[in-house]
Amino acid sequence: MSKGLNVLVFLLNLLAMMHLGKAAGACLEELVPKLGASIVSIFDAMTSSSVELSVAAFALIRGMVRVVQAAMLGAILNNLLLMMGITFTVGGFYHHEQPLQADTTQTGMNLLMIVMISYVIPVALDVTLTDLRIDALPAFHNQTELFEQLRGVHEQVNHDILSISKIMAVIMLVLYGCCLLYQWDSRSFMVTPEGKHSDEFTVHKRNVHYWFAGCAYAVMLTAQIYSANVLVHSVEELGKQFELNDSFVGFVLLPIVLIADLQEEVIAVKESRANHLDRSIALMIGSCMQIALLVTPLLVLLGWIIGQPMTFRFTLMEAVILVGSVMIVNYLIQDNTTNWLEGCMLLAAFFMCALAFYYDVTKFTDSENGGGHRQNGGLGVGGGGEGGGEGGGH
């Protein structure tokens, strides 16, 4: 398809997903009078990430491992920097300074700090294991033998990190289950905050039968997943036609698909304008937790099933950006007050990150000719999968 037709397909499916997401949210809210906000919140936490998961799964099946990794990072940073920056700015514009209730918000941020360990460990292990094993190699006078030994080292490191990622994915899924159990037991609404299913954002008197609402929700969710599949195809074509790199496609284009329904984002901005910033922050942190603790681990396990080397090994730049962003937001909310200037800081940080990804040297590649993987320079030992070449410069 031509560039214009691909852009049109992308925009039309994006609009369709926005309306389908709104309809799905309305169907879910019809269950609140029957089941209560607590049960609906738990159900929402388990199903609301299905669209994000399906988008990333379709891309992963097409071999776009690097794009999927960048998309997971982009989805977290979109909530953590972009949307939180917008809510801080909007709330500060209307109320100058806004107080925060630190209990659930700080708990969520502390949990995100712990989760970031899973994104840092593989990067550190990649460098450490590669250096140790290269140093242990005997001296070679034949350049071909040296090249083969280095390739073997990187393949072994790739295998080790892939195995570690699978174990870490199981651990993070167990931690996500603990979060849901804690939310159910303490009514603290950690993963799906109460602001999404309370007050003016829900219904207090049922308009349709709850069986009809549940079936309609399933239909809307299925339609969203189908639109997501079409969007993944259009994103892949746009990346190749506009010669965009893997990181930028994952960081900017796919996260647009992931937040296409805009339901949580609109609620967060409205809550901030109503001087309920703690609810807005809880919404954004809850979305980040779902991506970090549920979607990404499931994608690692899916990659294991379908034979795609999906791991927690991000690039060094991505790991630094992610950990730095979590720390910045954590420091900004520690004083339990925010203002519009802090929102502008977060927005500036987001656009600087987007600029860095735009100037990444790796161009988007066809899934049939490399699967959107990083094309490595240096010694060219990247044949061992998704992250093989990051040690290629050692």
Coordinates of C-alpha atoms in Angstrom, one line a residue:
M1 CA 0.0 0.0 0.0
S2 CA 1.0 3.6 -0.5
K3 CA 2.1 5.9 2.3
G4 CA -1.2 7.9 2.2
L5 CA -3.3 4.7 2.3
N6 CA -1.3 3.3 5.2
V7 CA -1.7 6.6 7.1
L8 CA -5.5 6.5 6.4
V9 CA -5.8 2.9 7.6
F10 CA -3.8 3.8 10.7
L11 CA -6.0 6.8 11.6
L12 CA -9.3 5.1 10.8
N13 CA -8.5 2.1 13.0
L14 CA -7.2 4.4 15.7
L15 CA -10.6 6.2 15.7
A16 CA -12.4 2.9 15.8
M17 CA -10.4 1.7 18.8
M18 CA -11.1 5.0 20.6
H19 CA -14.9 4.5 20.2
L20 CA -14.7 0.8 20.9
G21 CA -12.7 1.5 24.1
K22 CA -15.4 4.0 25.2
A23 CA -18.1 1.5 24.5
A24 CA -16.3 -1.2 26.4
G25 CA -15.8 1.1 29.4
A26 CA -19.5 1.9 29.4
C27 CA -20.4 -1.8 29.3
L28 CA -18.0 -2.5 32.2
E29 CA -19.5 0.3 34.3
E30 CA -23.0 -1.3 33.9
L31 CA -21.7 -4.2 36.1
V32 CA -20.8 -1.9 39.0
P33 CA -24.3 -1.7 40.5
K34 CA -24.6 -5.5 40.4
L35 CA -21.0 -6.6 41.4
G36 CA -19.6 -3.5 43.2
A37 CA -16.6 -1.4 42.4
S38 CA -14.1 -3.8 44.1
I39 CA -15.0 -6.8 41.9
V40 CA -15.3 -4.7 38.8
S41 CA -11.9 -3.2 39.5
I42 CA -10.3 -6.6 39.9
F43 CA -11.9 -7.7 36.6
D44 CA -10.8 -4.5 34.9
A45 CA -7.2 -5.1 36.1
M46 CA -7.2 -8.6 34.5
T47 CA -8.9 -7.6 31.2
S48 CA -8.0 -4.0 30.5
S49 CA -4.5 -5.0 29.4
S50 CA -5.8 -7.4 26.8
V51 CA -5.7 -4.9 24.0
E52 CA -2.1 -3.9 24.9
L53 CA -1.2 -7.6 25.1
S54 CA -2.8 -8.4 21.8
V55 CA -1.1 -5.5 20.0
A56 CA 2.3 -6.5 21.3
A57 CA 1.6 -10.2 20.7
F58 CA 0.7 -9.6 17.0
A59 CA 3.9 -7.7 16.6
L60 CA 5.9 -10.4 18.4
I61 CA 4.5 -13.1 16.2
R62 CA 5.7 -11.1 13.2
G63 CA 9.2 -11.1 14.7
M64 CA 9.3 -7.4 15.7
V65 CA 11.1 -8.2 19.0
R66 CA 12.9 -4.9 19.2
V67 CA 9.7 -2.9 18.4
V68 CA 7.8 -4.8 21.1
Q69 CA 10.5 -4.1 23.7
A70 CA 10.5 -0.4 22.8
A71 CA 6.7 -0.4 22.9
M72 CA 6.6 -1.7 26.4
L73 CA 9.0 1.0 27.5
G74 CA 7.1 3.6 25.5
A75 CA 3.8 2.5 27.2
I76 CA 5.3 3.0 30.6
L77 CA 6.9 6.3 29.8
N78 CA 3.7 7.6 28.1
N79 CA 1.9 7.1 31.4
L80 CA 4.8 8.1 33.6
L81 CA 6.1 11.2 31.8
L82 CA 3.6 12.3 29.2
M83 CA 0.3 11.8 30.8
M84 CA 1.5 12.5 34.4
G85 CA 3.1 15.7 33.0
I86 CA -0.2 16.7 31.4
T87 CA -2.2 16.0 34.6
F88 CA 0.3 18.0 36.7
T89 CA 0.2 20.9 34.3
V90 CA -3.6 21.0 34.0
G91 CA -4.1 20.6 37.7
G92 CA -1.5 23.3 38.4
F93 CA -3.0 25.7 36.0
Y94 CA -6.4 25.5 37.7
H95 CA -5.2 25.1 41.3
H96 CA -1.6 26.3 41.4
E97 CA -0.5 23.6 43.9
Q98 CA -2.3 20.3 44.6
P99 CA -1.9 18.1 47.6
L100 CA -1.4 14.4 47.4
Q101 CA -2.5 11.5 49.6
A102 CA 0.8 9.6 49.7
D103 CA -0.4 6.1 50.9
T104 CA -1.4 4.2 47.7
T105 CA 0.6 6.5 45.4
Q106 CA 3.9 6.0 47.2
T107 CA 3.3 2.3 47.5
G108 CA 2.8 2.0 43.8
M109 CA 5.9 4.1 43.1
N110 CA 8.0 1.9 45.5
L111 CA 6.7 -1.2 43.7
L112 CA 7.7 0.3 40.3
M113 CA 11.2 1.0 41.7
I114 CA 11.5 -2.7 42.7
V115 CA 10.2 -3.8 39.3
M116 CA 12.9 -1.7 37.6
I117 CA 15.4 -4.2 38.9
S118 CA 14.1 -6.7 36.4
Y119 CA 15.0 -4.3 33.6
V120 CA 18.5 -3.5 34.9
I121 CA 19.7 -7.0 35.8
P122 CA 19.7 -8.4 32.2
V123 CA 21.6 -5.3 31.0
A124 CA 24.2 -5.7 33.7
L125 CA 24.5 -9.4 33.2
D126 CA 25.0 -9.0 29.4
V127 CA 28.0 -6.8 30.0
T128 CA 29.4 -8.8 32.9
L129 CA 29.0 -12.3 31.5
T130 CA 30.3 -11.2 28.0
D131 CA 33.4 -9.5 29.4
L132 CA 34.2 -12.4 31.8
R133 CA 33.9 -15.1 29.1
I134 CA 35.8 -13.1 26.5
D135 CA 38.6 -12.5 29.0
A136 CA 38.7 -16.3 29.7
L137 CA 39.3 -17.1 26.0
P138 CA 42.8 -18.3 25.0
A139 CA 44.9 -16.3 22.7
F140 CA 44.2 -16.8 19.0
H141 CA 46.5 -16.0 16.1
N142 CA 43.8 -16.9 13.6
Q143 CA 41.2 -14.2 13.1
T144 CA 38.6 -16.7 11.9
E145 CA 39.0 -18.8 15.1
L146 CA 38.7 -15.7 17.3
F147 CA 35.5 -14.6 15.5
E148 CA 34.0 -18.1 16.0
Q149 CA 34.8 -18.1 19.7
L150 CA 33.3 -14.7 20.2
R151 CA 30.2 -15.7 18.4
G152 CA 29.9 -18.7 20.7
V153 CA 30.4 -16.5 23.7
H154 CA 27.6 -14.2 22.7
E155 CA 25.2 -17.1 21.8
Q156 CA 25.9 -18.6 25.3
V157 CA 25.2 -15.2 27.0
N158 CA 22.0 -14.8 24.9
H159 CA 20.8 -18.3 26.1
D160 CA 21.6 -17.5 29.7
I161 CA 19.7 -14.2 29.6
L162 CA 16.8 -15.8 27.9
S163 CA 16.6 -18.4 30.6
I164 CA 16.8 -15.8 33.3
S165 CA 14.1 -13.7 31.7
K166 CA 11.7 -16.6 31.7
I167 CA 12.2 -17.1 35.4
M168 CA 11.9 -13.4 36.1
A169 CA 8.7 -13.3 34.1
V170 CA 7.1 -16.0 36.4
I171 CA 8.3 -14.1 39.5
M172 CA 6.7 -10.8 38.2
L173 CA 3.4 -12.5 37.4
V174 CA 3.3 -13.9 40.9
L175 CA 4.0 -10.4 42.2
Y176 CA 1.1 -9.1 40.1
G177 CA -1.1 -11.7 41.6
C178 CA 0.0 -10.5 45.1
C179 CA -0.9 -7.0 44.1
L180 CA -4.4 -8.0 43.0
L181 CA -4.8 -10.0 46.3
Y182 CA -3.6 -7.0 48.3
Q183 CA -6.1 -4.7 46.4
W184 CA -8.9 -7.1 47.1
D185 CA -8.0 -7.5 50.8
S186 CA -7.2 -3.8 51.6
R187 CA -9.5 -2.0 49.2
S188 CA -6.5 0.2 48.3
F189 CA -7.1 0.0 44.5
M190 CA -3.4 -0.3 43.6
V191 CA -3.7 -1.7 40.1
T192 CA -7.1 -0.3 39.0
P193 CA -7.8 2.8 41.1
E194 CA -11.2 3.6 42.5
G195 CA -11.3 6.8 40.4
K196 CA -12.1 4.8 37.4
H197 CA -15.2 3.1 38.9
S198 CA -16.6 5.7 41.2
D199 CA -18.5 9.0 41.3
E200 CA -19.3 10.5 37.9
F201 CA -17.3 7.9 36.0
T202 CA -19.6 5.0 36.7
V203 CA -23.3 4.3 36.9
H204 CA -25.3 3.9 40.1
K205 CA -28.4 2.5 38.5
R206 CA -28.2 -0.2 36.0
N207 CA -29.5 0.7 32.5
V208 CA -29.2 -2.7 30.9
H209 CA -29.2 -6.3 32.2
Y210 CA -25.7 -7.3 33.5
W211 CA -25.6 -10.4 31.3
F212 CA -26.1 -8.2 28.3
A213 CA -23.4 -5.7 29.5
G214 CA -20.9 -8.6 30.1
C215 CA -21.5 -10.0 26.6
A216 CA -21.3 -6.6 25.0
Y217 CA -18.0 -6.0 26.8
A218 CA -16.6 -9.2 25.4
V219 CA -17.7 -8.2 21.9
M220 CA -16.2 -4.8 22.2
L221 CA -12.9 -6.2 23.5
T222 CA -12.8 -8.7 20.6
A223 CA -13.4 -5.9 18.1
Q224 CA -10.6 -3.8 19.7
I225 CA -8.2 -6.8 19.3
Y226 CA -9.1 -7.1 15.6
S227 CA -8.5 -3.4 15.1
A228 CA -5.2 -3.8 17.0
N229 CA -4.1 -6.5 14.5
V230 CA -4.8 -4.2 11.6
L231 CA -3.0 -1.4 13.3
V232 CA 0.1 -3.5 13.9
H233 CA 0.3 -4.2 10.1
S234 CA -0.1 -0.5 9.3
V235 CA 2.6 0.5 11.9
E236 CA 5.0 -2.0 10.4
E237 CA 4.4 -0.6 6.9
L238 CA 4.7 3.0 8.1
G239 CA 8.0 2.2 9.8
K240 CA 9.5 0.8 6.6
Q241 CA 8.0 3.5 4.3
F242 CA 9.2 6.5 6.4
E243 CA 12.5 4.8 7.3
L244 CA 11.9 5.0 11.0
N245 CA 14.1 3.1 13.4
D246 CA 12.9 0.2 15.6
S247 CA 13.1 2.2 18.9
F248 CA 11.1 5.2 17.6
V249 CA 8.4 2.9 16.1
G250 CA 8.1 1.1 19.4
F251 CA 8.4 4.2 21.6
V252 CA 6.0 6.5 19.7
L253 CA 3.7 4.7 17.2
L254 CA 2.8 1.5 19.1
P255 CA 2.1 3.3 22.4
I256 CA -0.4 5.4 20.5
V257 CA -2.1 2.2 19.6
L258 CA -1.8 0.9 23.2
I259 CA -3.6 4.0 24.6
A260 CA -6.0 4.4 21.7
D261 CA -9.2 4.3 23.8
L262 CA -8.0 7.2 25.9
Q263 CA -10.4 6.2 28.7
E264 CA -8.0 6.3 31.6
E265 CA -6.2 9.4 30.2
V266 CA -9.4 11.4 30.0
I267 CA -10.4 10.4 33.5
A268 CA -6.9 11.3 34.8
V269 CA -7.1 14.8 33.3
K270 CA -10.6 15.3 34.6
E271 CA -9.6 14.2 38.1
S272 CA -6.6 16.5 38.1
R273 CA -8.8 19.4 37.0
A274 CA -11.2 18.6 39.9
N275 CA -8.3 18.8 42.3
H276 CA -8.2 15.0 42.9
L277 CA -4.6 14.6 41.7
D278 CA -3.9 11.6 43.8
R279 CA -6.5 9.6 41.8
S280 CA -4.9 10.8 38.5
I281 CA -1.5 9.6 39.7
A282 CA -2.9 6.3 40.9
L283 CA -4.5 5.7 37.5
M284 CA -1.2 6.4 35.7
I285 CA 0.9 4.3 38.1
G286 CA -1.7 1.5 37.9
S287 CA -1.3 1.5 34.1
C288 CA 2.5 1.3 34.4
M289 CA 2.2 -1.6 36.9
Q290 CA 0.0 -3.5 34.5
I291 CA 2.5 -3.1 31.6
A292 CA 5.5 -3.9 33.8
L293 CA 4.1 -6.7 35.9
L294 CA 1.5 -8.4 33.6
V295 CA 1.9 -7.5 29.9
T296 CA 5.7 -7.7 29.5
P297 CA 6.1 -11.0 31.5
L298 CA 3.4 -12.6 29.5
L299 CA 5.1 -11.5 26.3
V300 CA 8.4 -13.1 27.5
L301 CA 6.5 -16.3 28.1
L302 CA 4.7 -16.0 24.7
G303 CA 8.1 -15.5 23.0
W304 CA 9.2 -18.7 24.7
I305 CA 6.2 -20.6 23.3
I306 CA 6.5 -19.3 19.7
G307 CA 10.3 -19.3 19.5
Q308 CA 10.9 -15.5 19.6
P309 CA 13.8 -14.4 21.8
M310 CA 11.8 -11.9 23.8
T311 CA 13.7 -11.0 27.0
F312 CA 14.0 -8.3 29.6
R313 CA 17.3 -7.2 28.1
F314 CA 16.7 -3.7 26.9
T315 CA 19.5 -1.5 25.6
L316 CA 21.6 0.5 28.1
M317 CA 19.9 3.8 27.0
E318 CA 16.4 2.3 27.5
A319 CA 17.3 1.0 30.9
V320 CA 18.8 4.3 32.0
I321 CA 15.8 6.2 30.7
L322 CA 13.3 3.9 32.4
V323 CA 15.0 3.9 35.8
G324 CA 15.7 7.6 35.6
S325 CA 12.0 8.4 34.8
V326 CA 10.7 6.3 37.7
M327 CA 13.2 8.0 40.1
I328 CA 12.2 11.5 38.8
V329 CA 8.5 10.9 39.4
N330 CA 9.2 9.4 42.8
Y331 CA 11.2 12.4 43.9
L332 CA 8.6 14.9 42.6
I333 CA 5.7 13.3 44.6
Q334 CA 7.6 12.8 47.8
D335 CA 6.8 16.2 49.2
N336 CA 3.0 15.4 48.6
T337 CA 2.4 18.5 46.5
T338 CA 2.7 19.2 42.8
N339 CA 2.4 22.3 40.6
W340 CA 2.3 23.1 36.8
L341 CA 6.1 23.6 36.6
E342 CA 6.7 20.0 37.7
G343 CA 4.3 18.9 34.9
C344 CA 6.4 20.9 32.4
M345 CA 9.5 19.2 33.7
L346 CA 8.0 15.8 33.0
L347 CA 6.8 16.8 29.5
A348 CA 10.3 18.1 28.7
A349 CA 11.8 14.8 29.9
F350 CA 9.4 12.9 27.7
F351 CA 10.2 14.9 24.5
M352 CA 13.9 14.6 25.2
C353 CA 13.5 10.8 25.4
A354 CA 11.5 10.8 22.2
L355 CA 14.2 12.8 20.5
A356 CA 16.9 10.3 21.6
F357 CA 14.9 7.4 20.2
Y358 CA 14.3 9.3 16.9
Y359 CA 18.1 9.6 16.4
D360 CA 18.7 5.9 17.2
V361 CA 20.9 4.6 14.4
T362 CA 18.9 1.4 13.8
K363 CA 16.5 1.6 10.9
F364 CA 13.2 -0.4 10.9
T365 CA 13.6 -3.7 9.2
D366 CA 11.2 -6.1 7.5
S367 CA 10.0 -8.8 9.9
E368 CA 10.8 -11.4 7.2
N369 CA 14.4 -10.2 6.9
G370 CA 15.4 -9.9 10.5
G371 CA 12.1 -9.4 12.3
G372 CA 12.6 -5.9 13.4
H373 CA 15.8 -6.9 15.3
R374 CA 18.7 -4.7 16.0
Q375 CA 21.2 -4.9 13.2
N376 CA 24.6 -5.0 14.8
G377 CA 27.8 -3.5 13.9
G378 CA 31.2 -4.3 15.3
L379 CA 32.1 -7.9 15.1
G380 CA 28.7 -8.8 13.7
V381 CA 27.9 -11.4 16.3
G382 CA 24.2 -10.5 16.5
G383 CA 23.0 -13.6 14.9
G384 CA 22.1 -15.1 18.2
G385 CA 18.7 -13.4 18.4
E386 CA 17.2 -10.2 19.7
G387 CA 20.0 -8.9 21.8
G388 CA 22.9 -10.7 20.3
G389 CA 24.7 -7.7 19.0
E390 CA 24.7 -5.6 22.1
G391 CA 27.7 -7.4 23.1
G392 CA 29.1 -7.1 19.6
G393 CA 31.2 -4.1 20.5
H394 CA 33.0 -5.8 23.3

